[in-house]
Every structure is written in structure tokens, then in C-alpha cells.
Amino acid sequence: MLLTRLAEERLVKLFRQGQTLGSIYRSLGQEATACATAMALGPEDVIAPMIRNLGSMFVRGATPLEIFLQYLGRATGPTGGREHNNHFGSVARGLLAPTSMLGALIPVMAGVALSFRQKGEHRVAMTWIGDGGSSTGAFYEGLNFAVVQKLPLIVVGESNGYAFSTPPDRQMAGRMSARSQGAFTLTVDGNDAAAVYAAAAQARQRCLEGKGPAFLVCETFRMKGHAEHDDQRYVDPGLLAEWAAKDPLPRFETWLAHRGWAPAPDLRPRLEAELLAAAETALAAPWPDPATLEAGVFST
Ligand SMILES: Cc1ncc(C[n+]2csc(CCOP(=O)(O)OP(=O)(O)O)c2C)c(N)n1
Ligand SMILES: [Mg+2]
């Protein structure tokens, strides 16, 4: 979670310097919903994150250098400069590329889960969806199919108070958990990493027992605007203060401390130094050669 937070802070600096292609979509305050859910999976499971789930990519082994190369559009990045932000996958890591189309990953991951069952493999598929994204047709189709087919699919719902500048009650009827299509549904405090982990582990266990998909709704809050270019002037500052007090990072530190555990004292400076070095390497990396523009482009 700390790596995610600091990596995004570094990305914001690169954005302000005009170095990134496109904007930065922070997960500030929501790190537990991406990290603790992905942590509950086995290495054989497959995830498909969304833009605010960078933390889950780190859990699966993506490196800060890959992320920075990708955001800077460099030739040595995962997509060779053909895509930006976190839109890249890695089959070896069980990581499908995020996509911009809200909801589209749910039928895709229902298909992945179906393939696991058809091949008799004990694996689960996990993806995430925002409260706004849960109003799309693809969300309903995908979840409905998974419920009917009893597929090993976990959909993590991030109920974070906004979809762009739209509060959920202006976009959808009822609470997010009411849109479960009959899937086993758990609603958890999304800023409590230990609770999110426990709920995700329970959902995974049910999937492996053939009991069908789970919809894991995490109550959290988007602490920044939709992206760096959005100053979130439409958000009540009182709400931000309320949720700042529920920041998942210090809460998890407290949870650890109660058990006699503590992060290594040099964790933050070590991560900051690692991220700075990765950013400098990425800034020095080459741009794609225009002569390769058509590589990987197909025509029918
Ligand atoms: C199908 C579709 N409709 C609209 C958009 C444009 N869009 C991108 S992000 C976003 C808001 C998403 O809100 P939410 O699902 O709550 O996720 P959050 O940004 O809060 O994490 C919208 C409307 C899109 N990418 N895909
Ligand atoms: Mg939202």
C-alpha cells in the first residue's frame, strides 16, 4: 500500500513536469481495496485491474520502472510506448491488461473463470469496478452470467463516493451491494486492509468450493479528483476530512502494532529512493522509433 501511494506521488510529480502521457488517476485512500484483495489470491489466480488498482499490479509483481516507462510512453516499457498509464498485462503474472471501458472486464473475467472450470483448474478470476461503473450493461451481463454458471469470479466493488463528479445517488438506484445479481455479497470497510483481506479470502474459498461468484463491496472514498486535472471542487471538504481520519495506511500500521509487528523503520525512505531511481531511469529511456509505428498493427 505504501509503495502504491509513493509511486502515485512520484507519478504526480512527473505529470506536473509535463513528462507523462495523459493524466494520473490516484488511488489515494483506497489502496487497501486493490492491495488487500489481490494479496488474498494465490499465484495461479488471474486478475484484471482497473485504472485505480495500481496496487494490485504491484502485488502481482509489476515493477515501478515498468509503470514509469509506461506512463512516459517509452520504447522499453511494457507496451513499447503504444499505450500509457497502467494499461498493460503480463500473462506470466496472471495479470490481464486494464481497459478504459467501464464494466467490460466483468464479462471478460467471467469468461476466464469459465475456462478455469472447463479445464478443471482450481483458480479464481478477480476484477474491480467502481460505483459508477456498476451502472453499465456489461457489469450486469457479466455478473449475471457468472451467477447462473456458478463461476469462480470475484468482483470487487469500489464504492468511493463519486464517478467523475457524479455522486452515486444521481446515477444509480440503491446501494452498490443491491446490484449483486444474486451473487454472494459482502460489504466491508474498504479502508480496513485486514477486513478487506479476510473478506477476499472468504470469497476466494467459496469460489474454489464451486459455490459461485462473490461481489465484495468495499466502502471507501476517493480522496483526489477523478484525475490530476480535476480539482474536486464539487467534493464537500468535510467529507474529505472525515475520510482522511480513516486513511488505510496508518490504520493498518495500528493493526500491525497491536500484534507486535511494525514496518521496517527505513521502509519509506527505501521505497522513495527506489522510486526516484526508477523515475530517473525511465526519463532517460528512449522514445519509440517512428519506423516501428506499424509493428503489431494488423489489417484484415
Ligand atoms: C462504458 C464507459 N462509460 C463511460 C466512461 C467514462 N468514464 C471513465 S471513468 C468514469 C467514472 C468512473 O467512476 P467509477 O466507476 O465510480 O470509478 P472511480 O473513478 O470512482 O474509481 C467515467 C464515466 C468509460 N470509460 N466507460
Ligand atoms: Mg467511484
Short mmCIF file of C-alpha atoms and ligand atoms in Angstrom, two decimals:
data_model
loop_
_atom_site.label_atom_id
_atom_site.label_comp_id
_atom_site.label_asym_id
_atom_site.label_seq_id
_atom_site.Cartn_x
_atom_site.Cartn_y
_atom_site.Cartn_z
CA MET A 1 0.00 0.00 0.00
CA LEU A 2 2.85 2.37 0.82
CA LEU A 3 4.61 1.54 -2.45
CA THR A 4 1.39 2.36 -4.32
CA ARG A 5 0.94 5.65 -2.51
CA LEU A 6 4.53 6.76 -3.06
CA ALA A 7 4.60 5.58 -6.68
CA GLU A 8 1.50 7.67 -7.40
CA GLU A 9 3.09 10.67 -5.67
CA ARG A 10 6.11 10.28 -7.95
CA LEU A 11 3.79 9.98 -10.96
CA VAL A 12 2.10 13.24 -9.97
CA LYS A 13 5.50 14.96 -9.92
CA LEU A 14 6.22 13.59 -13.40
CA PHE A 15 2.77 14.76 -14.55
CA ARG A 16 3.39 18.29 -13.20
CA GLN A 17 6.72 18.32 -15.05
CA GLY A 18 4.82 17.55 -18.27
CA GLN A 19 6.53 14.20 -18.61
CA THR A 20 3.62 11.78 -18.57
CA LEU A 21 1.31 10.97 -21.45
CA GLY A 22 -2.16 11.62 -20.10
CA SER A 23 -3.26 12.14 -16.55
CA ILE A 24 -2.75 10.33 -13.25
CA TYR A 25 -5.68 8.50 -11.64
CA ARG A 26 -4.88 8.24 -7.98
CA SER A 27 -5.98 5.55 -5.57
CA LEU A 28 -5.15 7.75 -2.56
CA GLY A 29 -7.14 6.49 0.41
CA GLN A 30 -8.30 3.40 -1.50
CA GLU A 31 -5.05 1.45 -1.53
CA ALA A 32 -6.47 -1.34 0.65
CA THR A 33 -9.21 -2.22 -1.84
CA ALA A 34 -6.64 -3.04 -4.53
CA CYS A 35 -3.79 -4.41 -2.42
CA ALA A 36 -5.55 -6.48 0.25
CA THR A 37 -7.90 -8.14 -2.24
CA ALA A 38 -5.05 -9.13 -4.58
CA MET A 39 -3.00 -10.31 -1.59
CA ALA A 40 -5.72 -12.84 -0.76
CA LEU A 41 -5.22 -14.65 -4.08
CA GLY A 42 -2.90 -17.48 -5.00
CA PRO A 43 -0.21 -17.13 -7.68
CA GLU A 44 -2.30 -19.29 -10.04
CA ASP A 45 -5.26 -16.89 -9.90
CA VAL A 46 -5.78 -14.17 -12.53
CA ILE A 47 -6.62 -10.51 -12.01
CA ALA A 48 -7.80 -7.74 -14.29
CA PRO A 49 -7.38 -4.35 -12.56
CA MET A 50 -8.91 -1.01 -13.42
CA ILE A 51 -7.11 2.33 -13.53
CA ARG A 52 -7.33 2.90 -9.75
CA ASN A 53 -5.92 -0.54 -8.93
CA LEU A 54 -2.21 0.03 -9.44
CA GLY A 55 -1.62 -1.59 -6.04
CA SER A 56 -2.93 -4.92 -7.30
CA MET A 57 -0.37 -4.79 -10.12
CA PHE A 58 2.45 -4.33 -7.63
CA VAL A 59 1.09 -7.31 -5.68
CA ARG A 60 1.38 -9.38 -8.88
CA GLY A 61 4.97 -8.31 -9.41
CA ALA A 62 4.79 -5.29 -11.73
CA THR A 63 7.76 -3.03 -11.02
CA PRO A 64 7.87 0.75 -10.53
CA LEU A 65 10.20 1.01 -13.53
CA GLU A 66 7.65 -0.70 -15.79
CA ILE A 67 4.93 1.62 -14.51
CA PHE A 68 7.00 4.76 -15.07
CA LEU A 69 8.19 3.66 -18.55
CA GLN A 70 4.59 3.03 -19.44
CA TYR A 71 3.34 6.41 -18.16
CA LEU A 72 6.18 8.13 -20.01
CA GLY A 73 5.44 6.21 -23.22
CA ARG A 74 8.98 4.93 -23.70
CA ALA A 75 10.15 2.22 -26.12
CA THR A 76 11.45 -0.01 -23.35
CA GLY A 77 8.15 -0.01 -21.46
CA PRO A 78 5.72 -2.94 -21.39
CA THR A 79 3.80 -1.77 -24.48
CA GLY A 80 6.76 -0.11 -26.20
CA GLY A 81 5.13 3.31 -25.94
CA ARG A 82 1.91 2.22 -27.67
CA GLU A 83 -0.23 2.69 -24.60
CA HIS A 84 0.12 4.75 -21.48
CA ASN A 85 -0.86 4.60 -17.79
CA ASN A 86 -1.34 1.13 -16.30
CA HIS A 87 -2.82 -0.41 -19.43
CA PHE A 88 -0.59 -3.42 -19.83
CA GLY A 89 -0.83 -7.06 -18.92
CA SER A 90 1.53 -9.89 -18.15
CA VAL A 91 0.25 -13.40 -18.76
CA ALA A 92 3.13 -14.88 -16.77
CA ARG A 93 1.97 -12.91 -13.71
CA GLY A 94 -1.72 -13.71 -14.18
CA LEU A 95 -2.36 -10.07 -14.91
CA LEU A 96 -4.75 -9.03 -17.67
CA ALA A 97 -4.43 -5.51 -19.00
CA PRO A 98 -6.79 -2.90 -17.58
CA THR A 99 -9.16 -1.33 -20.07
CA SER A 100 -10.96 2.02 -20.13
CA MET A 101 -14.40 0.61 -20.89
CA LEU A 102 -16.12 0.52 -17.53
CA GLY A 103 -17.67 -2.87 -16.83
CA ALA A 104 -16.13 -4.57 -19.86
CA LEU A 105 -13.71 -6.59 -17.77
CA ILE A 106 -16.52 -8.35 -15.90
CA PRO A 107 -17.76 -10.48 -18.83
CA VAL A 108 -14.11 -10.96 -19.84
CA MET A 109 -13.21 -12.26 -16.39
CA ALA A 110 -16.40 -14.35 -16.26
CA GLY A 111 -15.02 -15.96 -19.43
CA VAL A 112 -11.64 -16.51 -17.77
CA ALA A 113 -13.42 -18.11 -14.80
CA LEU A 114 -15.47 -20.29 -17.18
CA SER A 115 -12.26 -21.50 -18.83
CA PHE A 116 -10.85 -22.46 -15.41
CA ARG A 117 -13.91 -24.55 -14.68
CA GLN A 118 -13.98 -26.17 -18.10
CA LYS A 119 -10.35 -27.20 -17.69
CA GLY A 120 -10.91 -28.43 -14.14
CA GLU A 121 -8.43 -25.88 -12.78
CA HIS A 122 -8.73 -24.64 -9.20
CA ARG A 123 -8.18 -20.97 -9.87
CA VAL A 124 -10.21 -17.84 -9.45
CA ALA A 125 -10.58 -14.67 -11.50
CA MET A 126 -10.77 -11.24 -9.88
CA THR A 127 -11.62 -7.81 -11.22
CA TRP A 128 -12.67 -4.43 -9.83
CA ILE A 129 -15.44 -2.00 -10.65
CA GLY A 130 -16.30 1.48 -9.39
CA ASP A 131 -19.70 2.51 -8.08
CA GLY A 132 -20.28 4.43 -11.31
CA GLY A 133 -19.12 1.52 -13.46
CA SER A 134 -21.67 -0.73 -11.80
CA SER A 135 -24.41 1.02 -13.76
CA THR A 136 -23.15 -0.33 -17.10
CA GLY A 137 -24.83 -3.12 -19.03
CA ALA A 138 -21.59 -5.12 -19.13
CA PHE A 139 -21.49 -5.23 -15.33
CA TYR A 140 -24.97 -6.82 -15.17
CA GLU A 141 -24.38 -9.21 -18.06
CA GLY A 142 -21.06 -10.42 -16.73
CA LEU A 143 -22.15 -10.85 -13.13
CA ASN A 144 -25.46 -12.45 -14.13
CA PHE A 145 -23.66 -14.98 -16.32
CA ALA A 146 -21.21 -15.78 -13.51
CA VAL A 147 -24.08 -16.30 -11.04
CA VAL A 148 -26.05 -18.52 -13.39
CA GLN A 149 -22.96 -20.56 -14.24
CA LYS A 150 -21.60 -20.52 -10.65
CA LEU A 151 -18.22 -19.31 -11.87
CA PRO A 152 -15.16 -18.69 -9.67
CA LEU A 153 -15.24 -14.93 -10.13
CA ILE A 154 -14.68 -12.22 -7.53
CA VAL A 155 -15.86 -8.74 -8.42
CA VAL A 156 -14.55 -6.08 -6.05
CA GLY A 157 -16.89 -3.10 -5.97
CA GLU A 158 -15.19 0.16 -5.04
CA SER A 159 -17.86 2.35 -3.51
CA ASN A 160 -15.82 5.55 -3.31
CA GLY A 161 -18.43 8.30 -3.32
CA TYR A 162 -18.03 9.57 -6.87
CA ALA A 163 -17.96 8.69 -10.54
CA PHE A 164 -16.08 11.65 -12.05
CA SER A 165 -18.10 14.48 -10.40
CA THR A 166 -21.33 12.47 -10.09
CA PRO A 167 -22.32 11.12 -6.67
CA PRO A 168 -23.72 7.57 -6.94
CA ASP A 169 -27.28 8.50 -5.92
CA ARG A 170 -27.51 10.69 -9.06
CA GLN A 171 -26.55 7.73 -11.24
CA MET A 172 -27.90 4.58 -9.64
CA ALA A 173 -30.81 3.32 -7.59
CA GLY A 174 -29.93 1.89 -4.20
CA ARG A 175 -26.66 0.88 -2.65
CA MET A 176 -23.92 -0.80 -4.61
CA SER A 177 -24.47 -4.10 -2.81
CA ALA A 178 -28.04 -4.17 -4.17
CA ARG A 179 -26.67 -4.60 -7.68
CA SER A 180 -25.20 -8.04 -6.91
CA GLN A 181 -27.40 -10.02 -9.33
CA GLY A 182 -27.77 -12.67 -6.63
CA ALA A 183 -24.03 -13.22 -6.17
CA PHE A 184 -22.77 -13.89 -2.66
CA THR A 185 -22.22 -10.34 -1.42
CA LEU A 186 -20.08 -8.95 1.35
CA THR A 187 -19.83 -5.27 2.25
CA VAL A 188 -16.68 -4.31 4.11
CA ASP A 189 -14.92 -1.25 5.42
CA GLY A 190 -12.68 -0.76 2.39
CA ASN A 191 -10.15 1.24 4.40
CA ASP A 192 -9.53 -1.64 6.80
CA ALA A 193 -6.91 -3.72 4.97
CA ALA A 194 -7.23 -6.68 7.33
CA ALA A 195 -11.03 -6.78 6.90
CA VAL A 196 -10.72 -6.49 3.11
CA TYR A 197 -8.16 -9.31 3.07
CA ALA A 198 -10.36 -11.57 5.22
CA ALA A 199 -13.42 -10.92 3.03
CA ALA A 200 -11.46 -11.57 -0.17
CA ALA A 201 -10.02 -14.79 1.27
CA GLN A 202 -13.54 -15.92 2.19
CA ALA A 203 -14.80 -15.07 -1.30
CA ARG A 204 -11.91 -17.00 -2.86
CA GLN A 205 -12.58 -20.04 -0.69
CA ARG A 206 -16.21 -20.10 -1.76
CA CYS A 207 -15.18 -19.83 -5.41
CA LEU A 208 -12.79 -22.75 -5.03
CA GLU A 209 -15.57 -24.80 -3.41
CA GLY A 210 -17.70 -24.26 -6.53
CA LYS A 211 -20.21 -22.02 -4.74
CA GLY A 212 -20.18 -19.34 -7.41
CA PRO A 213 -19.10 -15.74 -7.72
CA ALA A 214 -18.70 -13.16 -4.99
CA PHE A 215 -19.35 -9.44 -5.05
CA LEU A 216 -17.15 -7.76 -2.49
CA VAL A 217 -18.26 -4.18 -1.92
CA CYS A 218 -15.61 -2.02 -0.29
CA GLU A 219 -16.85 1.21 1.29
CA THR A 220 -14.12 3.77 0.74
CA PHE A 221 -13.64 7.30 -0.53
CA ARG A 222 -11.86 8.86 -3.50
CA MET A 223 -9.53 11.35 -1.79
CA LYS A 224 -8.46 13.10 -5.02
CA GLY A 225 -10.36 14.28 -8.06
CA HIS A 226 -11.11 11.84 -10.86
CA ALA A 227 -7.59 12.51 -12.14
CA GLU A 228 -4.86 15.07 -11.53
CA HIS A 229 -6.52 17.66 -13.77
CA ASP A 230 -9.67 17.60 -11.59
CA ASP A 231 -9.51 19.87 -8.53
CA GLN A 232 -12.58 18.14 -6.98
CA ARG A 233 -14.14 21.49 -6.01
CA TYR A 234 -17.52 19.67 -6.00
CA VAL A 235 -16.50 17.50 -3.03
CA ASP A 236 -17.52 18.64 0.46
CA PRO A 237 -14.26 19.35 2.36
CA GLY A 238 -15.93 17.98 5.50
CA LEU A 239 -16.26 14.58 3.83
CA LEU A 240 -12.60 14.63 2.86
CA ALA A 241 -11.60 15.41 6.44
CA GLU A 242 -13.87 12.64 7.71
CA TRP A 243 -12.28 10.08 5.39
CA ALA A 244 -8.74 11.35 5.93
CA ALA A 245 -9.15 10.17 9.52
CA LYS A 246 -9.87 6.68 8.14
CA ASP A 247 -6.73 6.53 5.98
CA PRO A 248 -5.98 2.83 5.42
CA LEU A 249 -2.21 3.15 5.84
CA PRO A 250 -1.98 4.41 9.45
CA ARG A 251 -4.91 2.16 10.31
CA PHE A 252 -3.02 -0.89 9.10
CA GLU A 253 0.09 0.25 10.94
CA THR A 254 -2.00 0.38 14.11
CA TRP A 255 -3.37 -3.08 13.34
CA LEU A 256 0.17 -4.37 12.96
CA ALA A 257 1.37 -2.60 16.09
CA HIS A 258 -1.37 -4.24 18.16
CA ARG A 259 0.12 -7.56 17.13
CA GLY A 260 3.64 -6.51 17.96
CA TRP A 261 4.61 -6.03 14.32
CA ALA A 262 5.91 -2.87 12.73
CA PRO A 263 7.08 -1.91 9.27
CA ALA A 264 10.87 -1.65 8.95
CA PRO A 265 11.80 1.91 10.06
CA ASP A 266 13.59 2.58 6.78
CA LEU A 267 10.69 1.34 4.63
CA ARG A 268 9.51 4.75 3.44
CA PRO A 269 12.95 6.26 2.59
CA ARG A 270 13.97 2.98 0.93
CA LEU A 271 10.86 2.97 -1.28
CA GLU A 272 11.23 6.69 -2.04
CA ALA A 273 14.85 6.17 -3.15
CA GLU A 274 13.86 3.15 -5.25
CA LEU A 275 11.06 5.12 -6.91
CA LEU A 276 13.26 8.13 -7.61
CA ALA A 277 15.89 5.89 -9.24
CA ALA A 278 13.20 4.16 -11.32
CA ALA A 279 11.78 7.52 -12.44
CA GLU A 280 15.24 8.74 -13.46
CA THR A 281 15.87 5.54 -15.42
CA ALA A 282 12.52 5.92 -17.14
CA LEU A 283 13.19 9.59 -18.01
CA ALA A 284 16.47 8.55 -19.66
CA ALA A 285 14.84 5.74 -21.64
CA PRO A 286 14.43 6.05 -25.42
CA TRP A 287 11.26 7.04 -27.23
CA PRO A 288 9.76 4.56 -29.69
CA ASP A 289 11.36 4.69 -33.15
CA PRO A 290 8.75 6.09 -35.61
CA ALA A 291 9.92 3.45 -38.10
CA THR A 292 8.30 0.81 -35.84
CA LEU A 293 4.93 2.58 -35.90
CA GLU A 294 3.15 -0.17 -37.81
CA ALA A 295 4.65 -3.08 -35.87
CA GLY A 296 1.92 -5.09 -34.22
CA VAL A 297 -0.81 -3.43 -36.30
CA PHE A 298 -2.99 -5.84 -38.22
CA SER A 299 -5.24 -5.31 -41.20
CA THR A 300 -7.90 -7.68 -42.43
C1 LIG B 1 -18.55 2.45 -20.51
C2 LIG B 1 -17.88 3.73 -20.10
N1 LIG B 1 -18.63 4.83 -19.88
C3 LIG B 1 -18.04 5.99 -19.51
C4 LIG B 1 -16.68 6.06 -19.38
C5 LIG B 1 -16.01 7.39 -18.97
N2 LIG B 1 -15.57 7.28 -17.59
C6 LIG B 1 -14.31 6.94 -17.28
S1 LIG B 1 -14.06 6.84 -15.64
C7 LIG B 1 -15.66 7.31 -15.31
C8 LIG B 1 -16.15 7.40 -13.90
C9 LIG B 1 -15.93 6.10 -13.19
O1 LIG B 1 -16.47 6.15 -11.90
P1 LIG B 1 -16.45 4.87 -11.00
O2 LIG B 1 -16.85 3.67 -11.77
O3 LIG B 1 -17.19 5.20 -9.78
O4 LIG B 1 -14.88 4.66 -10.68
P2 LIG B 1 -13.90 5.65 -9.88
O5 LIG B 1 -13.37 6.63 -10.89
O6 LIG B 1 -14.68 6.28 -8.81
O7 LIG B 1 -12.83 4.75 -9.37
C10 LIG B 1 -16.36 7.52 -16.49
C11 LIG B 1 -17.78 7.92 -16.55
C12 LIG B 1 -15.92 4.90 -19.63
N3 LIG B 1 -14.60 4.87 -19.51
N4 LIG B 1 -16.53 3.73 -19.97
MG MG B 2 -16.50 5.75 -7.94
#
